[in-house]
XYZ file of C-alpha atoms in Angstrom:
620
model
C 0.000 0.000 0.000
C 1.247 3.507 -0.768
C 2.515 5.210 2.361
C -0.004 8.044 1.998
C -2.888 5.603 2.050
C -1.382 3.715 5.008
C -1.067 6.991 6.952
C -4.672 7.821 6.078
C -5.889 4.477 7.410
C -3.965 4.893 10.637
C -5.325 8.389 11.168
C -8.822 7.010 10.586
C -8.131 4.500 13.373
C -6.968 7.350 15.613
C -10.132 9.276 14.830
C -12.225 6.229 15.687
C -10.299 5.745 18.913
C -10.869 9.380 19.900
C -14.559 9.039 19.066
C -14.904 5.935 21.236
C -13.344 7.826 24.123
C -15.820 10.646 23.693
C -18.707 8.188 23.388
C -17.871 6.225 26.500
C -16.506 3.231 24.644
C -13.127 1.637 25.213
C -10.342 3.631 26.788
C -8.408 4.877 23.775
C -5.808 7.508 24.670
C -3.136 4.830 24.668
C -4.603 3.306 21.500
C -4.282 6.671 19.795
C -0.699 6.929 20.987
C 0.027 3.464 19.597
C -1.465 4.414 16.247
C 0.550 7.628 16.102
C 3.675 5.677 17.001
C 2.993 3.241 14.167
C 2.599 6.186 11.817
C 5.821 7.817 12.938
C 8.121 4.797 12.959
C 6.634 2.849 10.047
C 5.100 0.157 12.210
C 7.789 -0.898 14.666
C 6.305 -3.524 16.938
C 9.260 -4.755 18.951
C 7.829 -3.506 22.231
C 4.442 -4.488 23.584
C 2.412 -1.744 25.237
C 0.159 -2.827 28.089
C -3.388 -1.853 27.043
C -5.548 0.260 29.289
C -8.590 -1.350 30.866
C -11.599 -0.844 28.552
C -15.019 0.332 29.607
C -17.430 -2.542 30.300
C -20.863 -1.288 29.275
C -22.513 -3.565 31.835
C -20.996 -1.563 34.670
C -22.144 1.786 35.987
C -20.077 4.885 35.330
C -18.349 4.460 38.700
C -17.353 0.874 37.797
C -19.841 -0.769 40.180
C -22.508 -3.359 39.378
C -24.995 -2.583 42.174
C -24.532 -6.021 43.713
C -25.777 -4.918 47.121
C -29.005 -3.503 45.724
C -30.003 -6.673 43.906
C -28.904 -9.304 46.368
C -25.496 -9.814 44.821
C -26.796 -10.649 41.343
C -24.666 -7.918 39.766
C -27.506 -6.518 37.690
C -28.870 -9.842 36.439
C -32.654 -10.378 36.383
C -34.828 -13.357 35.615
C -36.228 -13.729 32.095
C -39.357 -15.840 32.078
C -39.959 -18.381 34.829
C -36.345 -18.922 35.908
C -35.044 -18.184 39.406
C -31.582 -16.700 39.925
C -28.903 -17.258 42.535
C -25.193 -16.452 42.952
C -22.519 -19.147 43.334
C -18.767 -19.618 43.151
C -16.868 -22.223 41.132
C -13.591 -23.083 42.839
C -12.286 -24.557 39.556
C -13.147 -21.807 37.032
C -12.450 -22.288 33.317
C -8.865 -21.833 32.133
C -8.016 -18.521 30.577
C -8.747 -18.891 26.879
C -6.052 -18.190 24.323
C -8.067 -15.323 22.948
C -6.629 -12.698 20.647
C -5.719 -9.134 21.425
C -9.053 -7.445 20.763
C -10.997 -9.382 23.404
C -10.894 -6.635 26.027
C -8.259 -7.490 28.614
C -8.888 -11.234 28.243
C -5.172 -11.918 28.344
C -4.941 -10.174 31.751
C -8.259 -10.985 33.396
C -8.601 -14.469 34.828
C -12.099 -15.918 35.306
C -13.369 -14.922 38.734
C -15.213 -18.177 39.433
C -18.271 -16.177 40.478
C -21.383 -16.956 38.420
C -25.143 -16.428 38.315
C -27.313 -19.527 38.028
C -30.699 -19.498 36.241
C -32.662 -22.536 37.494
C -36.233 -23.890 37.278
C -36.527 -22.971 33.607
C -39.816 -24.128 32.077
C -39.150 -23.140 28.462
C -36.296 -22.586 26.010
C -37.004 -18.850 26.132
C -36.510 -18.715 29.895
C -33.148 -17.525 31.145
C -31.594 -14.362 32.491
C -31.054 -10.840 31.278
C -29.022 -7.806 32.212
C -29.300 -4.184 31.184
C -26.413 -2.619 29.288
C -25.939 0.285 31.662
C -23.987 2.541 29.299
C -25.954 2.646 26.062
C -23.963 1.415 23.044
C -23.078 3.985 20.421
C -24.193 3.716 16.788
C -21.899 2.085 14.222
C -19.400 0.875 16.827
C -18.772 -2.874 16.971
C -19.007 -4.311 20.481
C -17.728 -7.633 21.742
C -19.698 -9.777 24.209
C -17.282 -11.966 26.196
C -17.512 -14.279 29.176
C -18.343 -17.909 29.979
C -21.480 -20.064 30.044
C -22.027 -23.544 31.480
C -25.022 -25.873 31.830
C -26.089 -28.410 34.394
C -29.029 -30.753 34.932
C -31.869 -31.583 32.589
C -31.756 -33.843 29.534
C -28.277 -34.653 28.290
C -27.146 -34.322 24.692
C -24.050 -35.827 23.105
C -23.346 -32.627 21.185
C -24.411 -30.236 23.946
C -27.162 -27.638 23.883
C -27.187 -24.303 22.044
C -27.106 -21.216 24.249
C -28.192 -17.915 22.709
C -26.611 -14.700 23.955
C -28.738 -11.974 22.411
C -28.438 -8.207 22.570
C -31.792 -6.499 22.298
C -32.928 -2.888 22.214
C -35.843 -1.458 24.215
C -38.153 -2.311 21.303
C -37.194 -5.975 21.498
C -35.189 -5.877 18.273
C -32.255 -8.284 18.203
C -29.148 -6.380 17.092
C -26.582 -9.159 17.476
C -24.977 -11.467 19.956
C -23.828 -15.031 19.469
C -24.659 -18.689 19.849
C -22.476 -21.278 21.525
C -22.931 -24.987 22.069
C -22.311 -25.842 25.720
C -21.892 -29.303 27.178
C -23.237 -29.988 30.679
C -20.546 -29.509 33.296
C -18.127 -27.664 30.974
C -17.576 -23.935 30.659
C -17.826 -22.548 27.112
C -16.581 -19.150 26.046
C -19.044 -16.553 24.766
C -18.084 -15.082 21.394
C -20.802 -12.564 20.669
C -20.756 -9.276 18.786
C -23.271 -6.600 17.942
C -23.731 -3.096 16.591
C -26.589 -0.586 16.650
C -27.446 1.842 13.869
C -29.215 4.389 16.090
C -28.995 5.476 19.730
C -31.162 3.006 21.694
C -33.019 4.263 24.759
C -32.246 0.952 26.408
C -30.451 -2.281 25.577
C -29.989 -5.580 27.382
C -28.198 -8.898 27.112
C -30.505 -11.921 27.210
C -29.212 -15.495 27.725
C -31.470 -18.476 26.929
C -31.809 -21.471 24.617
C -31.304 -24.879 26.284
C -34.313 -27.156 26.828
C -36.561 -26.746 29.848
C -35.026 -28.091 33.029
C -31.419 -27.280 32.021
C -29.844 -24.683 34.320
C -27.735 -21.881 32.802
C -24.617 -20.503 34.510
C -23.082 -17.195 33.386
C -19.659 -15.982 34.530
C -17.912 -12.622 34.031
C -19.991 -11.271 31.166
C -18.449 -8.172 29.567
C -19.581 -5.852 26.777
C -16.762 -3.691 25.398
C -16.002 -1.877 22.173
C -13.656 -3.829 19.911
C -10.082 -2.589 20.149
C -9.291 -2.044 16.475
C -5.905 -0.450 17.048
C -4.621 -3.402 19.069
C -5.947 -5.850 16.500
C -4.359 -3.942 13.633
C -1.029 -3.986 15.415
C -1.284 -7.726 16.075
C -2.270 -8.572 12.492
C 0.544 -6.543 10.974
C 3.050 -8.575 12.972
C 1.323 -11.825 12.124
C 1.063 -10.968 8.424
C 4.740 -10.119 8.226
C 5.600 -13.522 9.690
C 3.114 -15.576 7.664
C 3.193 -13.915 4.242
C 6.696 -12.422 3.860
C 10.283 -13.623 3.600
C 13.770 -12.139 3.656
C 15.357 -12.196 0.220
C 19.003 -11.795 -0.854
C 19.612 -11.109 -4.550
C 23.154 -12.260 -5.291
C 24.654 -10.827 -8.451
C 27.326 -12.847 -10.259
C 28.151 -10.900 -13.424
C 30.107 -12.562 -16.208
C 32.018 -10.607 -18.841
C 32.211 -11.673 -22.471
C 35.892 -10.712 -22.554
C 36.663 -12.768 -19.449
C 37.180 -9.751 -17.178
C 34.703 -10.891 -14.511
C 36.302 -8.693 -11.843
C 35.581 -5.566 -13.833
C 32.031 -6.708 -14.466
C 31.546 -7.320 -10.746
C 32.948 -3.902 -9.901
C 30.493 -2.303 -12.312
C 27.554 -3.960 -10.579
C 28.516 -2.799 -7.078
C 26.628 0.364 -6.257
C 24.325 -0.043 -9.244
C 20.758 1.165 -8.869
C 18.212 -1.599 -8.470
C 14.442 -1.778 -8.474
C 12.408 -4.820 -7.370
C 8.743 -4.983 -8.388
C 6.257 -7.619 -7.301
C 4.050 -8.534 -10.235
C 1.913 -11.215 -8.550
C 1.089 -12.153 -4.978
C 0.964 -15.898 -4.313
C -2.200 -15.390 -2.215
C -5.070 -15.253 -4.741
C -8.130 -13.067 -4.285
C -10.992 -13.704 -6.680
C -14.685 -13.025 -7.217
C -17.802 -14.680 -8.556
C -19.044 -13.814 -12.024
C -22.281 -14.442 -13.893
C -23.588 -14.358 -17.446
C -25.196 -10.963 -16.868
C -22.300 -9.378 -14.980
C -19.732 -9.904 -17.742
C -21.950 -7.881 -20.070
C -21.218 -4.815 -17.941
C -17.993 -3.048 -19.068
C -17.385 -1.494 -15.644
C -17.695 -4.906 -13.988
C -15.299 -6.493 -16.477
C -12.759 -3.699 -16.080
C -12.711 -3.915 -12.270
C -12.647 -7.713 -12.308
C -9.793 -7.798 -14.799
C -7.650 -5.349 -12.868
C -8.246 -6.444 -9.286
C -9.025 -10.176 -9.109
C -6.910 -13.270 -9.697
C -9.475 -16.100 -9.724
C -13.137 -16.557 -10.611
C -16.058 -18.746 -9.583
C -19.378 -19.066 -11.405
C -22.169 -17.704 -9.239
C -24.925 -20.041 -10.450
C -24.166 -21.277 -13.933
C -22.539 -24.582 -12.890
C -25.136 -25.564 -10.264
C -27.317 -28.573 -11.022
C -30.591 -26.630 -10.934
C -29.114 -24.265 -13.563
C -27.565 -26.819 -15.934
C -30.529 -29.229 -15.776
C -33.692 -27.369 -14.698
C -35.802 -29.998 -16.470
C -34.856 -33.666 -16.335
C -32.855 -34.676 -19.381
C -32.452 -31.110 -20.693
C -28.809 -30.461 -19.846
C -26.994 -27.338 -21.032
C -23.540 -26.084 -20.123
C -23.610 -23.236 -22.650
C -23.591 -20.416 -20.096
C -20.927 -22.113 -17.991
C -18.779 -22.630 -21.090
C -19.134 -18.955 -22.006
C -17.982 -17.827 -18.575
C -15.094 -20.293 -18.473
C -13.957 -19.130 -21.909
C -14.109 -15.530 -20.640
C -11.811 -16.471 -17.754
C -9.503 -18.420 -20.039
C -9.003 -15.290 -22.158
C -8.033 -13.390 -19.002
C -5.890 -16.311 -17.753
C -7.792 -16.516 -14.485
C -8.385 -19.932 -12.844
C -11.992 -20.937 -12.125
C -13.253 -22.786 -9.047
C -15.925 -25.456 -9.608
C -19.061 -24.419 -7.690
C -20.821 -26.710 -7.081
C -21.553 -30.338 -8.059
C -24.386 -30.839 -5.542
C -26.233 -28.743 -2.952
C -27.311 -30.490 0.238
C -30.062 -28.021 1.236
C -33.415 -29.397 0.091
C -34.984 -26.132 -1.054
C -31.964 -25.596 -3.334
C -32.606 -28.902 -5.109
C -34.800 -28.553 -8.224
C -38.343 -29.996 -7.967
C -37.854 -32.806 -10.465
C -34.945 -34.182 -8.446
C -36.926 -34.029 -5.201
C -39.753 -35.969 -6.886
C -37.576 -38.979 -7.823
C -37.810 -42.268 -5.974
C -34.716 -43.741 -4.319
C -33.423 -45.722 -7.331
C -34.130 -42.852 -9.731
C -32.400 -40.358 -7.456
C -29.316 -42.535 -7.146
C -29.136 -42.860 -10.935
C -29.564 -39.097 -11.345
C -26.726 -38.440 -8.881
C -24.409 -40.772 -10.807
C -25.367 -39.125 -14.091
C -24.692 -35.658 -12.681
C -21.231 -36.628 -11.443
C -20.249 -38.292 -14.723
C -21.692 -35.570 -16.915
C -20.187 -32.567 -15.113
C -16.866 -33.897 -13.856
C -15.916 -35.712 -17.059
C -16.860 -32.713 -19.193
C -14.541 -30.361 -17.305
C -11.823 -32.840 -16.385
C -8.628 -30.970 -15.553
C -10.229 -27.521 -15.931
C -10.934 -26.633 -12.299
C -8.287 -26.499 -9.557
C -11.045 -26.849 -6.913
C -14.485 -28.437 -6.686
C -17.083 -27.804 -4.008
C -18.638 -31.248 -4.015
C -21.808 -30.995 -1.910
C -22.556 -27.481 -0.776
C -23.669 -26.649 2.798
C -23.800 -30.107 4.378
C -23.954 -28.512 7.856
C -27.305 -26.966 6.927
C -28.867 -29.621 4.722
C -28.990 -33.378 4.284
C -31.318 -33.969 1.326
C -29.165 -36.635 -0.327
C -28.151 -38.255 2.966
C -31.764 -38.558 4.100
C -32.785 -40.102 0.781
C -29.729 -42.215 -0.094
C -28.049 -43.047 3.204
C -25.203 -41.794 5.359
C -22.453 -42.727 2.885
C -23.748 -40.750 -0.088
C -21.797 -37.556 0.702
C -18.497 -39.448 0.856
C -19.512 -41.363 -2.283
C -19.792 -38.046 -4.150
C -16.218 -37.215 -3.166
C -14.926 -40.679 -4.071
C -16.589 -40.731 -7.491
C -15.500 -37.193 -8.349
C -11.886 -38.042 -7.491
C -12.064 -41.236 -9.561
C -13.198 -39.330 -12.669
C -10.948 -36.279 -12.196
C -8.139 -36.709 -9.653
C -6.626 -33.267 -10.330
C -8.819 -30.808 -8.356
C -8.849 -30.366 -4.600
C -12.295 -31.375 -3.344
C -13.805 -28.904 -0.886
C -16.530 -28.828 1.699
C -18.241 -25.438 1.795
C -20.556 -23.845 4.364
C -21.699 -20.600 5.977
C -21.710 -19.047 9.464
C -18.747 -21.136 10.585
C -16.699 -18.002 11.270
C -19.473 -15.973 12.918
C -20.211 -17.788 16.220
C -23.938 -17.223 15.662
C -25.208 -20.564 14.339
C -25.427 -23.736 16.455
C -25.546 -25.842 13.283
C -22.277 -24.422 11.959
C -19.741 -24.399 14.756
C -16.104 -25.082 13.811
C -16.279 -28.221 15.943
C -19.225 -29.576 13.933
C -17.459 -28.715 10.685
C -14.361 -30.617 11.768
C -16.535 -33.584 12.795
C -18.189 -33.572 9.352
C -14.800 -33.540 7.617
C -13.491 -36.315 9.860
C -16.491 -38.508 9.053
C -16.044 -37.927 5.308
C -12.370 -38.862 5.546
C -13.194 -41.966 7.569
C -15.452 -43.039 4.702
C -12.701 -42.609 2.127
C -13.484 -39.097 0.870
C -10.377 -37.238 -0.258
C -11.306 -33.900 1.291
C -8.771 -31.441 -0.089
C -9.907 -28.133 1.377
C -12.307 -26.294 3.654
C -14.562 -23.569 2.299
C -15.668 -20.873 4.760
C -18.240 -18.803 2.927
C -17.974 -15.527 4.841
C -21.382 -13.878 4.451
C -20.697 -11.698 7.482
C -22.350 -8.953 9.518
C -20.405 -6.868 12.077
C -17.431 -9.243 12.020
C -14.998 -9.393 14.952
C -11.418 -10.373 14.326
C -10.757 -12.729 17.225
C -14.008 -14.631 16.585
C -12.971 -15.252 12.974
C -9.441 -16.179 14.020
C -10.683 -18.627 16.644
C -12.770 -20.467 14.040
C -9.859 -20.557 11.589
C -7.555 -21.922 14.300
C -9.951 -24.795 14.961
C -10.299 -25.611 11.264
C -6.531 -25.433 10.816
C -6.178 -28.407 13.175
C -7.342 -30.591 10.254
C -4.169 -29.546 8.374
C -6.322 -28.839 5.313
C -6.094 -25.581 3.353
C -8.877 -23.093 4.088
C -10.398 -20.691 1.569
C -12.836 -17.874 2.258
C -15.128 -18.811 -0.617
C -18.064 -16.380 -0.725
C -17.080 -13.225 1.111
C -19.511 -10.335 1.205
C -20.110 -7.687 3.849
C -23.444 -5.899 4.033
C -23.664 -2.436 5.611
C -25.597 0.547 4.290
C -23.050 2.943 5.800
C -20.071 2.990 3.430
C -17.486 3.628 6.127
C -18.799 0.756 8.237
C -18.808 -1.531 5.205
C -15.204 -0.647 4.425
C -14.143 -1.318 8.017
C -15.982 -4.646 8.143
C -14.483 -5.778 4.848
C -11.025 -4.917 6.106
C -11.577 -6.927 9.290
C -12.263 -10.130 7.347
C -9.606 -9.580 4.697
C -6.881 -8.907 7.252
C -7.834 -11.891 9.404
C -7.836 -14.236 6.415
C -4.602 -12.899 4.961
C -2.800 -13.132 8.285
C -3.858 -16.697 9.026
C -1.400 -19.386 7.870
C -4.151 -21.924 7.084
C -5.947 -19.632 4.635
C -4.757 -19.947 1.037
C -7.161 -17.703 -0.835
C -10.253 -15.490 -0.750
C -13.199 -15.295 -3.140
C -15.639 -12.367 -2.995
C -19.283 -13.234 -3.641
C -19.810 -10.287 -5.945
C -18.466 -6.759 -5.856
C -20.710 -4.559 -8.029
C -24.075 -3.080 -7.140
C -26.792 -4.806 -9.153
C -24.690 -7.928 -9.578
C -24.611 -9.129 -5.965
C -26.617 -11.577 -3.902
C -26.622 -9.261 -0.839
C -27.452 -5.570 -0.951
C -25.203 -2.860 0.505
C -22.117 -4.947 -0.099
C -20.682 -3.377 -3.220
C -17.129 -2.295 -3.839
C -18.241 -0.826 -7.159
C -21.420 1.241 -7.428
C -23.927 0.747 -10.239
C -22.653 3.881 -12.015
C -19.109 2.542 -12.046
C -17.782 4.694 -9.199
C -15.750 3.022 -6.481
C -17.208 2.891 -2.962
C -15.228 3.334 0.239
C -15.116 -0.451 0.540
C -13.690 -0.654 -2.962
C -10.986 1.867 -2.144
C -10.162 -0.009 1.055
C -9.936 -3.268 -0.882
C -7.588 -1.782 -3.468
C -5.507 -0.199 -0.723
C -5.049 -3.539 1.013
C -4.022 -5.183 -2.232
C -1.389 -2.468 -2.659
C -0.257 -2.859 0.937
C 0.213 -6.594 0.330
C 2.484 -5.961 -2.657
C 6.217 -5.502 -2.109
C 8.452 -3.107 -4.022
C 12.025 -2.138 -3.185
C 14.626 0.307 -4.460
C 18.255 0.800 -3.596
C 21.788 -0.043 -4.624
C 23.746 -3.264 -4.836
C 26.138 -3.465 -1.865
C 29.892 -4.045 -1.881
C 29.369 -7.815 -1.803
C 27.169 -7.756 -4.897
C 24.020 -8.326 -2.831
C 20.687 -6.564 -2.516
C 18.482 -7.453 0.454
C 14.793 -6.863 1.050
C 11.795 -8.466 2.751
C 8.819 -9.151 0.521
C 5.495 -10.907 0.210
C 5.435 -14.345 -1.371
C 4.898 -14.212 -5.106
C 6.445 -13.398 -8.480
C 8.933 -10.557 -8.916
C 10.875 -8.695 -11.559
C 14.202 -7.029 -10.780
C 15.642 -4.218 -12.876
C 19.319 -3.359 -12.572
C 21.100 -0.401 -14.131
C 24.733 -1.505 -14.425
C 27.884 -0.760 -16.399
C 29.300 2.487 -17.671
C 26.415 2.993 -20.041
C 23.821 2.253 -17.365
C 22.450 -0.663 -19.382
C 19.295 -2.021 -17.810
C 19.118 -5.713 -16.976
C 15.757 -7.341 -16.203
C 15.259 -10.707 -14.475
C 12.283 -12.581 -12.981
C 12.259 -14.663 -9.801
C 9.810 -16.193 -7.313
C 9.605 -15.855 -3.538
C 8.104 -18.959 -1.926
C 7.211 -19.664 1.685
C 10.131 -20.366 3.984
C 11.648 -19.356 7.290
C 15.256 -18.996 6.177
C 16.319 -16.107 3.919
C 15.919 -16.895 0.237
C 19.157 -16.453 -1.712
C 18.579 -15.911 -5.434
C 21.537 -16.095 -7.801
C 21.117 -13.389 -10.415
C 23.569 -14.455 -13.115
C 23.994 -11.551 -15.499
């Protein structure tokens, strides 16, 4: 990223920090100082500043929780038929390895003190607590703490617990969902944001079946510390995506005077330009979108890969049984071939029943099995070797149409048969909400269990798709999910990223949150945006490019990040014939002005992942 744009972004963070201070959000004088320090010294991060304690919106302005006035409940009240009491756990949960923007989590150990909601007669019964300091509009807040369950009916996979943030009108503005097992503490990973000043807001905890008691410990509501997260991600990105490089020049002279040639190179001016980053960022395209010149221009300039939005899906290629057409898919693939952009295969099947075309749903068991086999053979054989990735059966965490009709092994069978016909592509699972901590059906743990079961059945799962249809994303929540998926040792792609926010500045900030988290995580190998132009997107208020062809704030932020993640270097060859720099992984071109006539020499080289410095012999 150009330095001017980087300075602008940092000053925007300072402005946000100052605003949060004025609004009663997190304590930000030190955050502002950190941001200014990063601006002044170019991002030196050798020393760790101890963050100031943030403001917990559940506390009163004097820091108290009125425990004496409410019998020690700390502001908690019963919701529904539950009764509340205060207890102490002498073996509180271990301090979670949470990231830097969970307010003071790395310094605050669980207290062991919790509020118990018992005698619950309904899933909606639980406990609630007023957010004493009203949240400010367009600021992302983090809900953190611990929840545990006891009593009632047991469940092998635990029970979902909803942590909702509601306004005085009863509108749900965010929160999170966790799956808690009886007797075990689970960490809350909620987030929310309000668009207008609420007269009143509260946190409401409920969800398990009747008869299950809910325990809540150390609940906190604090503004997300964006400055601290930015600092952390810059360090992480430098470690994960960059490498030290030594260009070693060994000039040879046609007349045999190599010493003179070497002397001419020393002190020569050199320029290193990165022409391609090894971390691809792509976007979905459609038959209608490539008819728009502004769409094509932006796509051509700013994206590396493509995926067909709908044109390869079964309901699109065979809407009526026996009437199969790949004409639109072929047109889009040919378009990408002309631009030399790889295309992901999305998708062979879709597990969600209402996404399966009516004629398929109407088949009997034998007919359905035959139709599945025909679909695999027809699609995969037709495009053999064309796609680097396939999403085999989309959204298996949220649907089980084929499994319910054809048995538990059918999903793995789809993977096995696809690999047998075309062994080249990596075969992906793909699902939504995994990174958001708001869906009990799509926890990272359940995703890993799904993948493990597929592998046990012989499916060659080659990658994990995290769709990324996000709303008010929080960095540490995304990172936590990615960490859990990374334990599979499979590559992760963000496959369908879009961020919806009517406010352009908020949209730009939210997009940056997800992009930076993905780029900084070592398990993530690529990102695909699910549209980028207004009028050609599944979700509204998500555009990088407006309908009139102008670039939104989110679009400018996106382009700025792509520039920031591109390395260029200038200087002179040292006395040893070396030039050193640190750059992002990818393809480079070096230009050297050497010799008495200043003749320019141009060479290409690649920077791959590696911990040790890369030494590149530049034989001239």
